[in-house]
Amino acid sequence: MLKIGIVGIGFMGKTHALSFTETPSIPNARVKNGKLVAICDIDIEKQKWAKENLKNVEVFSDFMKMISSKKIDAVIIATPHYLHPLMAMEAIKHKIHVLVEKPVGVYTKNIKELNKLSEENKDTIFGLIFNQRTNPFFKKAKEIIEADGIGELKRMNWLITNWYRPQKYYDNGSWRATWAGEGGGVLINQAPHQIDLWQWLCGMPTKVKAYCKFGRNRDVEVETDVTTYVEYPNGATGVFVTSTHDAPGTNRLELIGNKGKIIIENDQLNYKKLTMPEDEFNKIAGGNISDPKNVPQFEEKIYTKEELGEVPWGVEHALVIENWIDTIEGKAELIAPGVEGIKALELINSMLMSTFINEEITLPIDSEKYYEELMKKCETSSFKGKWRV
């Protein structure tokens, strides 16, 4: 059985660690096809927690010692964001399979280095914990889109403002919600799953113009409120809005094409399929819009969690971990290949960059320029620590 290590025993690291036990903290979230044999954290209290709660697990305080110990075959990285690519690259160099928590990193410049190293070491499996790709509603949306169910994309709207975070959440750690400690706010901490799903379903846009509000309604230095406009190669447009201070918040995704529309909200997927593609209907429709014959008609199908099934939070993560292990053993393909993480990160970087310089960003982003702008922010950041492997 594959021998697994975990580095970073914060909230998610503990969740992953307990998923290898007989009684995981989340029902039905047990990982059955791998064995946890080691954990690593520099925090003495977290080391103590591991010794008290995990059986037959070796505890390390040094990541490099763990991956060079010959005790593990693979490692899950659940550390602060800046460390993700640094640790992933060291693991790959040691021929240790690696699964990284979201986001893959903070800036695309070093993710390009990570992806290049991964491509040169294809036998070492590099995956990402984009657990929302296991969500039945988004899987159904992907299925409909790939079957040409909505046709050519015309518009994407995502309002995701239910990431409510009070001030005390931010006050829990000096690194949290700082440029030097976390690399951003709502975009890089709360919303990466939605940003990944956005590009997974719609592809990458070519132009981005964003308006990020830094420290709006919260005493932090990073973005807490974002409104973004994008354009796609075919002329389609999109709007992405997110925040951490709206109450009550909303999570509503609309995908509109020339053959139909998908809406995901409130635990249901509403699929409206036009009886005739809109561009064809437009050629034959009359001008009297009070006549129903001159308004596009559609067939409607509503999918609920009772029909599609439900994968609770935590179980999603276990499914991704099991899939990663199965891929290592040649039994599956990755749900979320690590090299794809750069796409969501590029969208995040472009939204921030657009606000930094108050300009529209053409993708692919200039990685060097974004890194320079980010480092300027880090110089004035309240967090003065340094992230090192």
PDB file of N, CA and C in Angstrom, residues 162-245:
ATOM      1  N   ASN A 162     -20.729  34.359  -0.816  1.00  0.00           N
ATOM      2  CA  ASN A 162     -21.048  33.726   0.473  1.00  0.00           C
ATOM      3  C   ASN A 162     -19.804  33.236   1.201  1.00  0.00           C
ATOM      4  N   TRP A 163     -18.668  33.884   0.950  1.00  0.00           N
ATOM      5  CA  TRP A 163     -17.424  33.587   1.668  1.00  0.00           C
ATOM      6  C   TRP A 163     -17.304  34.491   2.889  1.00  0.00           C
ATOM      7  N   TYR A 164     -18.318  34.576   3.702  1.00  0.00           N
ATOM      8  CA  TYR A 164     -18.288  35.516   4.823  1.00  0.00           C
ATOM      9  C   TYR A 164     -17.163  35.183   5.797  1.00  0.00           C
ATOM     10  N   ARG A 165     -16.360  36.203   6.125  1.00  0.00           N
ATOM     11  CA  ARG A 165     -15.267  36.056   7.088  1.00  0.00           C
ATOM     12  C   ARG A 165     -15.252  37.261   8.022  1.00  0.00           C
ATOM     13  N   PRO A 166     -15.439  37.056   9.341  1.00  0.00           N
ATOM     14  CA  PRO A 166     -15.384  38.169  10.292  1.00  0.00           C
ATOM     15  C   PRO A 166     -13.947  38.606  10.553  1.00  0.00           C
ATOM     16  N   GLN A 167     -13.791  39.729  11.210  1.00  0.00           N
ATOM     17  CA  GLN A 167     -12.456  40.259  11.465  1.00  0.00           C
ATOM     18  C   GLN A 167     -11.611  39.294  12.283  1.00  0.00           C
ATOM     19  N   LYS A 168     -12.213  38.596  13.243  1.00  0.00           N
ATOM     20  CA  LYS A 168     -11.436  37.693  14.091  1.00  0.00           C
ATOM     21  C   LYS A 168     -10.823  36.536  13.296  1.00  0.00           C
ATOM     22  N   TYR A 169     -11.466  36.163  12.198  1.00  0.00           N
ATOM     23  CA  TYR A 169     -10.880  35.143  11.313  1.00  0.00           C
ATOM     24  C   TYR A 169      -9.515  35.618  10.811  1.00  0.00           C
ATOM     25  N   TYR A 170      -9.468  36.873  10.385  1.00  0.00           N
ATOM     26  CA  TYR A 170      -8.217  37.422   9.875  1.00  0.00           C
ATOM     27  C   TYR A 170      -7.191  37.647  10.976  1.00  0.00           C
ATOM     28  N   ASP A 171      -7.648  37.872  12.181  1.00  0.00           N
ATOM     29  CA  ASP A 171      -6.742  38.167  13.291  1.00  0.00           C
ATOM     30  C   ASP A 171      -6.102  36.913  13.885  1.00  0.00           C
ATOM     31  N   ASN A 172      -6.483  35.724  13.383  1.00  0.00           N
ATOM     32  CA  ASN A 172      -5.980  34.466  13.948  1.00  0.00           C
ATOM     33  C   ASN A 172      -4.498  34.214  13.685  1.00  0.00           C
ATOM     34  N   GLY A 173      -3.945  34.835  12.639  1.00  0.00           N
ATOM     35  CA  GLY A 173      -2.535  34.606  12.321  1.00  0.00           C
ATOM     36  C   GLY A 173      -1.922  35.834  11.678  1.00  0.00           C
ATOM     37  N   SER A 174      -0.669  36.134  12.016  1.00  0.00           N
ATOM     38  CA  SER A 174      -0.030  37.342  11.481  1.00  0.00           C
ATOM     39  C   SER A 174       0.211  37.263   9.984  1.00  0.00           C
ATOM     40  N   TRP A 175       0.271  36.029   9.433  1.00  0.00           N
ATOM     41  CA  TRP A 175       0.510  35.856   8.007  1.00  0.00           C
ATOM     42  C   TRP A 175      -0.762  35.980   7.188  1.00  0.00           C
ATOM     43  N   ARG A 176      -1.912  35.762   7.843  1.00  0.00           N
ATOM     44  CA  ARG A 176      -3.174  35.699   7.127  1.00  0.00           C
ATOM     45  C   ARG A 176      -3.569  37.070   6.553  1.00  0.00           C
ATOM     46  N   ALA A 177      -4.093  37.057   5.307  1.00  0.00           N
ATOM     47  CA  ALA A 177      -4.590  38.263   4.647  1.00  0.00           C
ATOM     48  C   ALA A 177      -3.513  39.336   4.534  1.00  0.00           C
ATOM     49  N   THR A 178      -2.275  38.893   4.260  1.00  0.00           N
ATOM     50  CA  THR A 178      -1.170  39.818   4.004  1.00  0.00           C
ATOM     51  C   THR A 178      -0.528  39.458   2.671  1.00  0.00           C
ATOM     52  N   TRP A 179       0.106  40.437   2.056  1.00  0.00           N
ATOM     53  CA  TRP A 179       0.767  40.181   0.765  1.00  0.00           C
ATOM     54  C   TRP A 179       1.955  39.249   0.927  1.00  0.00           C
ATOM     55  N   ALA A 180       2.760  39.483   1.942  1.00  0.00           N
ATOM     56  CA  ALA A 180       3.964  38.667   2.124  1.00  0.00           C
ATOM     57  C   ALA A 180       3.661  37.315   2.757  1.00  0.00           C
ATOM     58  N   GLY A 181       2.558  37.226   3.507  1.00  0.00           N
ATOM     59  CA  GLY A 181       2.245  35.989   4.189  1.00  0.00           C
ATOM     60  C   GLY A 181       1.357  35.046   3.415  1.00  0.00           C
ATOM     61  N   GLU A 182       0.369  35.605   2.707  1.00  0.00           N
ATOM     62  CA  GLU A 182      -0.615  34.783   2.010  1.00  0.00           C
ATOM     63  C   GLU A 182      -0.662  35.042   0.515  1.00  0.00           C
ATOM     64  N   GLY A 183      -0.196  36.218   0.091  1.00  0.00           N
ATOM     65  CA  GLY A 183      -0.144  36.515  -1.338  1.00  0.00           C
ATOM     66  C   GLY A 183      -1.416  37.083  -1.910  1.00  0.00           C
ATOM     67  N   GLY A 184      -2.377  37.414  -1.047  1.00  0.00           N
ATOM     68  CA  GLY A 184      -3.642  37.953  -1.509  1.00  0.00           C
ATOM     69  C   GLY A 184      -4.739  37.647  -0.511  1.00  0.00           C
ATOM     70  N   GLY A 185      -5.981  37.893  -0.922  1.00  0.00           N
ATOM     71  CA  GLY A 185      -7.114  37.708  -0.026  1.00  0.00           C
ATOM     72  C   GLY A 185      -8.137  36.746  -0.574  1.00  0.00           C
ATOM     73  N   VAL A 186      -9.343  37.230  -0.828  1.00  0.00           N
ATOM     74  CA  VAL A 186     -10.443  36.369  -1.234  1.00  0.00           C
ATOM     75  C   VAL A 186     -10.140  35.589  -2.512  1.00  0.00           C
ATOM     76  N   LEU A 187      -9.372  36.175  -3.422  1.00  0.00           N
ATOM     77  CA  LEU A 187      -9.087  35.488  -4.680  1.00  0.00           C
ATOM     78  C   LEU A 187      -8.184  34.278  -4.486  1.00  0.00           C
ATOM     79  N   ILE A 188      -7.194  34.411  -3.644  1.00  0.00           N
ATOM     80  CA  ILE A 188      -6.207  33.334  -3.514  1.00  0.00           C
ATOM     81  C   ILE A 188      -6.502  32.409  -2.335  1.00  0.00           C
ATOM     82  N   ASN A 189      -7.388  32.834  -1.435  1.00  0.00           N
ATOM     83  CA  ASN A 189      -7.704  32.013  -0.276  1.00  0.00           C
ATOM     84  C   ASN A 189      -9.058  31.324  -0.421  1.00  0.00           C
ATOM     85  N   GLN A 190     -10.130  32.108  -0.567  1.00  0.00           N
ATOM     86  CA  GLN A 190     -11.468  31.518  -0.580  1.00  0.00           C
ATOM     87  C   GLN A 190     -11.915  31.052  -1.976  1.00  0.00           C
ATOM     88  N   ALA A 191     -11.667  31.833  -3.008  1.00  0.00           N
ATOM     89  CA  ALA A 191     -12.310  31.597  -4.308  1.00  0.00           C
ATOM     90  C   ALA A 191     -11.539  30.750  -5.326  1.00  0.00           C
ATOM     91  N   PRO A 192     -10.344  30.227  -5.039  1.00  0.00           N
ATOM     92  CA  PRO A 192      -9.644  29.459  -6.081  1.00  0.00           C
ATOM     93  C   PRO A 192     -10.436  28.287  -6.662  1.00  0.00           C
ATOM     94  N   HIS A 193     -11.287  27.643  -5.840  1.00  0.00           N
ATOM     95  CA  HIS A 193     -12.079  26.522  -6.360  1.00  0.00           C
ATOM     96  C   HIS A 193     -13.021  26.996  -7.463  1.00  0.00           C
ATOM     97  N   GLN A 194     -13.712  28.128  -7.218  1.00  0.00           N
ATOM     98  CA  GLN A 194     -14.633  28.636  -8.223  1.00  0.00           C
ATOM     99  C   GLN A 194     -13.890  29.132  -9.460  1.00  0.00           C
ATOM    100  N   ILE A 195     -12.731  29.735  -9.247  1.00  0.00           N
ATOM    101  CA  ILE A 195     -11.961  30.234 -10.382  1.00  0.00           C
ATOM    102  C   ILE A 195     -11.448  29.073 -11.222  1.00  0.00           C
ATOM    103  N   ASP A 196     -11.071  27.971 -10.569  1.00  0.00           N
ATOM    104  CA  ASP A 196     -10.689  26.773 -11.322  1.00  0.00           C
ATOM    105  C   ASP A 196     -11.876  26.222 -12.095  1.00  0.00           C
ATOM    106  N   LEU A 197     -13.043  26.115 -11.447  1.00  0.00           N
ATOM    107  CA  LEU A 197     -14.223  25.596 -12.133  1.00  0.00           C
ATOM    108  C   LEU A 197     -14.616  26.497 -13.300  1.00  0.00           C
ATOM    109  N   TRP A 198     -14.479  27.779 -13.124  1.00  0.00           N
ATOM    110  CA  TRP A 198     -14.783  28.748 -14.179  1.00  0.00           C
ATOM    111  C   TRP A 198     -13.993  28.425 -15.443  1.00  0.00           C
ATOM    112  N   GLN A 199     -12.663  28.271 -15.314  1.00  0.00           N
ATOM    113  CA  GLN A 199     -11.867  27.990 -16.512  1.00  0.00           C
ATOM    114  C   GLN A 199     -12.062  26.545 -16.987  1.00  0.00           C
ATOM    115  N   TRP A 200     -12.362  25.626 -16.052  1.00  0.00           N
ATOM    116  CA  TRP A 200     -12.595  24.215 -16.385  1.00  0.00           C
ATOM    117  C   TRP A 200     -13.826  24.079 -17.275  1.00  0.00           C
ATOM    118  N   LEU A 201     -14.847  24.890 -16.992  1.00  0.00           N
ATOM    119  CA  LEU A 201     -16.090  24.829 -17.742  1.00  0.00           C
ATOM    120  C   LEU A 201     -16.067  25.700 -19.000  1.00  0.00           C
ATOM    121  N   CYS A 202     -15.445  26.864 -18.912  1.00  0.00           N
ATOM    122  CA  CYS A 202     -15.550  27.864 -19.985  1.00  0.00           C
ATOM    123  C   CYS A 202     -14.275  28.053 -20.800  1.00  0.00           C
ATOM    124  N   GLY A 203     -13.153  27.521 -20.314  1.00  0.00           N
ATOM    125  CA  GLY A 203     -11.889  27.835 -20.957  1.00  0.00           C
ATOM    126  C   GLY A 203     -11.346  29.167 -20.459  1.00  0.00           C
ATOM    127  N   MET A 204     -10.193  29.533 -20.958  1.00  0.00           N
ATOM    128  CA  MET A 204      -9.537  30.761 -20.504  1.00  0.00           C
ATOM    129  C   MET A 204      -9.951  31.956 -21.358  1.00  0.00           C
ATOM    130  N   PRO A 205     -10.258  33.080 -20.710  1.00  0.00           N
ATOM    131  CA  PRO A 205     -10.512  34.305 -21.472  1.00  0.00           C
ATOM    132  C   PRO A 205      -9.209  34.868 -22.034  1.00  0.00           C
ATOM    133  N   THR A 206      -9.335  35.900 -22.837  1.00  0.00           N
ATOM    134  CA  THR A 206      -8.148  36.548 -23.413  1.00  0.00           C
ATOM    135  C   THR A 206      -7.896  37.930 -22.824  1.00  0.00           C
ATOM    136  N   LYS A 207      -8.937  38.536 -22.244  1.00  0.00           N
ATOM    137  CA  LYS A 207      -8.791  39.870 -21.663  1.00  0.00           C
ATOM    138  C   LYS A 207      -9.455  39.911 -20.288  1.00  0.00           C
ATOM    139  N   VAL A 208      -8.828  40.630 -19.363  1.00  0.00           N
ATOM    140  CA  VAL A 208      -9.327  40.731 -17.996  1.00  0.00           C
ATOM    141  C   VAL A 208      -9.232  42.185 -17.528  1.00  0.00           C
ATOM    142  N   LYS A 209     -10.344  42.706 -17.017  1.00  0.00           N
ATOM    143  CA  LYS A 209     -10.323  44.018 -16.354  1.00  0.00           C
ATOM    144  C   LYS A 209     -11.018  43.855 -15.012  1.00  0.00           C
ATOM    145  N   ALA A 210     -10.292  44.121 -13.960  1.00  0.00           N
ATOM    146  CA  ALA A 210     -10.821  43.858 -12.616  1.00  0.00           C
ATOM    147  C   ALA A 210     -10.736  45.084 -11.724  1.00  0.00           C
ATOM    148  N   TYR A 211     -11.615  45.101 -10.742  1.00  0.00           N
ATOM    149  CA  TYR A 211     -11.665  46.168  -9.750  1.00  0.00           C
ATOM    150  C   TYR A 211     -11.647  45.493  -8.373  1.00  0.00           C
ATOM    151  N   CYS A 212     -10.474  45.439  -7.785  1.00  0.00           N
ATOM    152  CA  CYS A 212     -10.307  44.829  -6.465  1.00  0.00           C
ATOM    153  C   CYS A 212     -10.297  45.921  -5.405  1.00  0.00           C
ATOM    154  N   LYS A 213     -11.046  45.701  -4.343  1.00  0.00           N
ATOM    155  CA  LYS A 213     -11.071  46.638  -3.226  1.00  0.00           C
ATOM    156  C   LYS A 213     -10.263  46.019  -2.086  1.00  0.00           C
ATOM    157  N   PHE A 214      -9.191  46.700  -1.698  1.00  0.00           N
ATOM    158  CA  PHE A 214      -8.286  46.172  -0.683  1.00  0.00           C
ATOM    159  C   PHE A 214      -8.705  46.671   0.698  1.00  0.00           C
ATOM    160  N   GLY A 215      -8.939  45.721   1.615  1.00  0.00           N
ATOM    161  CA  GLY A 215      -9.332  46.090   2.965  1.00  0.00           C
ATOM    162  C   GLY A 215     -10.717  46.692   3.064  1.00  0.00           C
ATOM    163  N   ARG A 216     -11.578  46.415   2.104  1.00  0.00           N
ATOM    164  CA  ARG A 216     -12.929  46.964   2.182  1.00  0.00           C
ATOM    165  C   ARG A 216     -13.734  46.226   3.258  1.00  0.00           C
ATOM    166  N   ASN A 217     -14.236  46.963   4.233  1.00  0.00           N
ATOM    167  CA  ASN A 217     -15.055  46.442   5.347  1.00  0.00           C
ATOM    168  C   ASN A 217     -14.307  45.490   6.275  1.00  0.00           C
ATOM    169  N   ARG A 218     -13.022  45.317   6.083  1.00  0.00           N
ATOM    170  CA  ARG A 218     -12.202  44.512   6.985  1.00  0.00           C
ATOM    171  C   ARG A 218     -10.837  45.176   7.124  1.00  0.00           C
ATOM    172  N   ASP A 219     -10.246  45.079   8.311  1.00  0.00           N
ATOM    173  CA  ASP A 219      -8.941  45.684   8.565  1.00  0.00           C
ATOM    174  C   ASP A 219      -7.842  44.726   8.121  1.00  0.00           C
ATOM    175  N   VAL A 220      -7.645  44.649   6.799  1.00  0.00           N
ATOM    176  CA  VAL A 220      -6.607  43.812   6.194  1.00  0.00           C
ATOM    177  C   VAL A 220      -5.987  44.583   5.029  1.00  0.00           C
ATOM    178  N   GLU A 221      -4.847  44.094   4.530  1.00  0.00           N
ATOM    179  CA  GLU A 221      -4.164  44.817   3.456  1.00  0.00           C
ATOM    180  C   GLU A 221      -4.474  44.272   2.060  1.00  0.00           C
ATOM    181  N   VAL A 222      -5.171  43.148   1.978  1.00  0.00           N
ATOM    182  CA  VAL A 222      -5.412  42.480   0.697  1.00  0.00           C
ATOM    183  C   VAL A 222      -6.865  42.656   0.259  1.00  0.00           C
ATOM    184  N   GLU A 223      -7.204  42.065  -0.891  1.00  0.00           N
ATOM    185  CA  GLU A 223      -8.529  42.251  -1.484  1.00  0.00           C
ATOM    186  C   GLU A 223      -9.608  41.460  -0.736  1.00  0.00           C
ATOM    187  N   THR A 224     -10.703  42.149  -0.445  1.00  0.00           N
ATOM    188  CA  THR A 224     -11.867  41.522   0.191  1.00  0.00           C
ATOM    189  C   THR A 224     -13.105  41.625  -0.690  1.00  0.00           C
ATOM    190  N   ASP A 225     -12.983  42.311  -1.819  1.00  0.00           N
ATOM    191  CA  ASP A 225     -14.124  42.562  -2.695  1.00  0.00           C
ATOM    192  C   ASP A 225     -13.609  42.702  -4.133  1.00  0.00           C
ATOM    193  N   VAL A 226     -14.179  41.930  -5.057  1.00  0.00           N
ATOM    194  CA  VAL A 226     -13.657  41.902  -6.433  1.00  0.00           C
ATOM    195  C   VAL A 226     -14.806  41.860  -7.436  1.00  0.00           C
ATOM    196  N   THR A 227     -14.719  42.714  -8.442  1.00  0.00           N
ATOM    197  CA  THR A 227     -15.621  42.659  -9.601  1.00  0.00           C
ATOM    198  C   THR A 227     -14.750  42.607 -10.859  1.00  0.00           C
ATOM    199  N   THR A 228     -14.963  41.579 -11.670  1.00  0.00           N
ATOM    200  CA  THR A 228     -14.101  41.340 -12.836  1.00  0.00           C
ATOM    201  C   THR A 228     -14.938  41.177 -14.097  1.00  0.00           C
ATOM    202  N   TYR A 229     -14.449  41.784 -15.175  1.00  0.00           N
ATOM    203  CA  TYR A 229     -15.037  41.620 -16.507  1.00  0.00           C
ATOM    204  C   TYR A 229     -14.006  40.946 -17.400  1.00  0.00           C
ATOM    205  N   VAL A 230     -14.444  39.935 -18.165  1.00  0.00           N
ATOM    206  CA  VAL A 230     -13.521  39.235 -19.064  1.00  0.00           C
ATOM    207  C   VAL A 230     -14.123  39.105 -20.457  1.00  0.00           C
ATOM    208  N   GLU A 231     -13.242  38.901 -21.438  1.00  0.00           N
ATOM    209  CA  GLU A 231     -13.656  38.614 -22.809  1.00  0.00           C
ATOM    210  C   GLU A 231     -12.953  37.353 -23.293  1.00  0.00           C
ATOM    211  N   TYR A 232     -13.664  36.582 -24.132  1.00  0.00           N
ATOM    212  CA  TYR A 232     -13.151  35.331 -24.679  1.00  0.00           C
ATOM    213  C   TYR A 232     -12.789  35.495 -26.153  1.00  0.00           C
ATOM    214  N   PRO A 233     -12.028  34.553 -26.698  1.00  0.00           N
ATOM    215  CA  PRO A 233     -11.598  34.666 -28.097  1.00  0.00           C
ATOM    216  C   PRO A 233     -12.753  34.817 -29.090  1.00  0.00           C
ATOM    217  N   ASN A 234     -13.916  34.212 -28.779  1.00  0.00           N
ATOM    218  CA  ASN A 234     -15.046  34.288 -29.712  1.00  0.00           C
ATOM    219  C   ASN A 234     -15.923  35.518 -29.497  1.00  0.00           C
ATOM    220  N   GLY A 235     -15.515  36.394 -28.572  1.00  0.00           N
ATOM    221  CA  GLY A 235     -16.304  37.587 -28.288  1.00  0.00           C
ATOM    222  C   GLY A 235     -17.231  37.451 -27.100  1.00  0.00           C
ATOM    223  N   ALA A 236     -17.346  36.248 -26.550  1.00  0.00           N
ATOM    224  CA  ALA A 236     -18.161  36.050 -25.346  1.00  0.00           C
ATOM    225  C   ALA A 236     -17.591  36.873 -24.194  1.00  0.00           C
ATOM    226  N   THR A 237     -18.460  37.210 -23.245  1.00  0.00           N
ATOM    227  CA  THR A 237     -18.040  38.015 -22.102  1.00  0.00           C
ATOM    228  C   THR A 237     -18.366  37.298 -20.804  1.00  0.00           C
ATOM    229  N   GLY A 238     -17.784  37.770 -19.729  1.00  0.00           N
ATOM    230  CA  GLY A 238     -18.045  37.178 -18.430  1.00  0.00           C
ATOM    231  C   GLY A 238     -17.870  38.186 -17.315  1.00  0.00           C
ATOM    232  N   VAL A 239     -18.564  37.939 -16.215  1.00  0.00           N
ATOM    233  CA  VAL A 239     -18.426  38.767 -15.017  1.00  0.00           C
ATOM    234  C   VAL A 239     -18.261  37.838 -13.819  1.00  0.00           C
ATOM    235  N   PHE A 240     -17.265  38.113 -12.990  1.00  0.00           N
ATOM    236  CA  PHE A 240     -17.008  37.327 -11.783  1.00  0.00           C
ATOM    237  C   PHE A 240     -16.951  38.288 -10.604  1.00  0.00           C
ATOM    238  N   VAL A 241     -17.816  38.054  -9.621  1.00  0.00           N
ATOM    239  CA  VAL A 241     -17.908  38.930  -8.451  1.00  0.00           C
ATOM    240  C   VAL A 241     -17.754  38.086  -7.194  1.00  0.00           C
ATOM    241  N   THR A 242     -16.879  38.506  -6.291  1.00  0.00           N
ATOM    242  CA  THR A 242     -16.701  37.769  -5.042  1.00  0.00           C
ATOM    243  C   THR A 242     -16.347  38.724  -3.907  1.00  0.00           C
ATOM    244  N   SER A 243     -16.625  38.305  -2.669  1.00  0.00           N
ATOM    245  CA  SER A 243     -16.308  39.135  -1.508  1.00  0.00           C
ATOM    246  C   SER A 243     -16.328  38.268  -0.255  1.00  0.00           C
ATOM    247  N   THR A 244     -15.873  38.852   0.865  1.00  0.00           N
ATOM    248  CA  THR A 244     -15.931  38.140   2.152  1.00  0.00           C
ATOM    249  C   THR A 244     -16.743  38.899   3.196  1.00  0.00           C
ATOM    250  N   HIS A 245     -17.496  39.918   2.776  1.00  0.00           N
ATOM    251  CA  HIS A 245     -18.223  40.721   3.765  1.00  0.00           C
ATOM    252  C   HIS A 245     -19.710  40.858   3.467  1.00  0.00           C
TER     253      HIS A 245
END
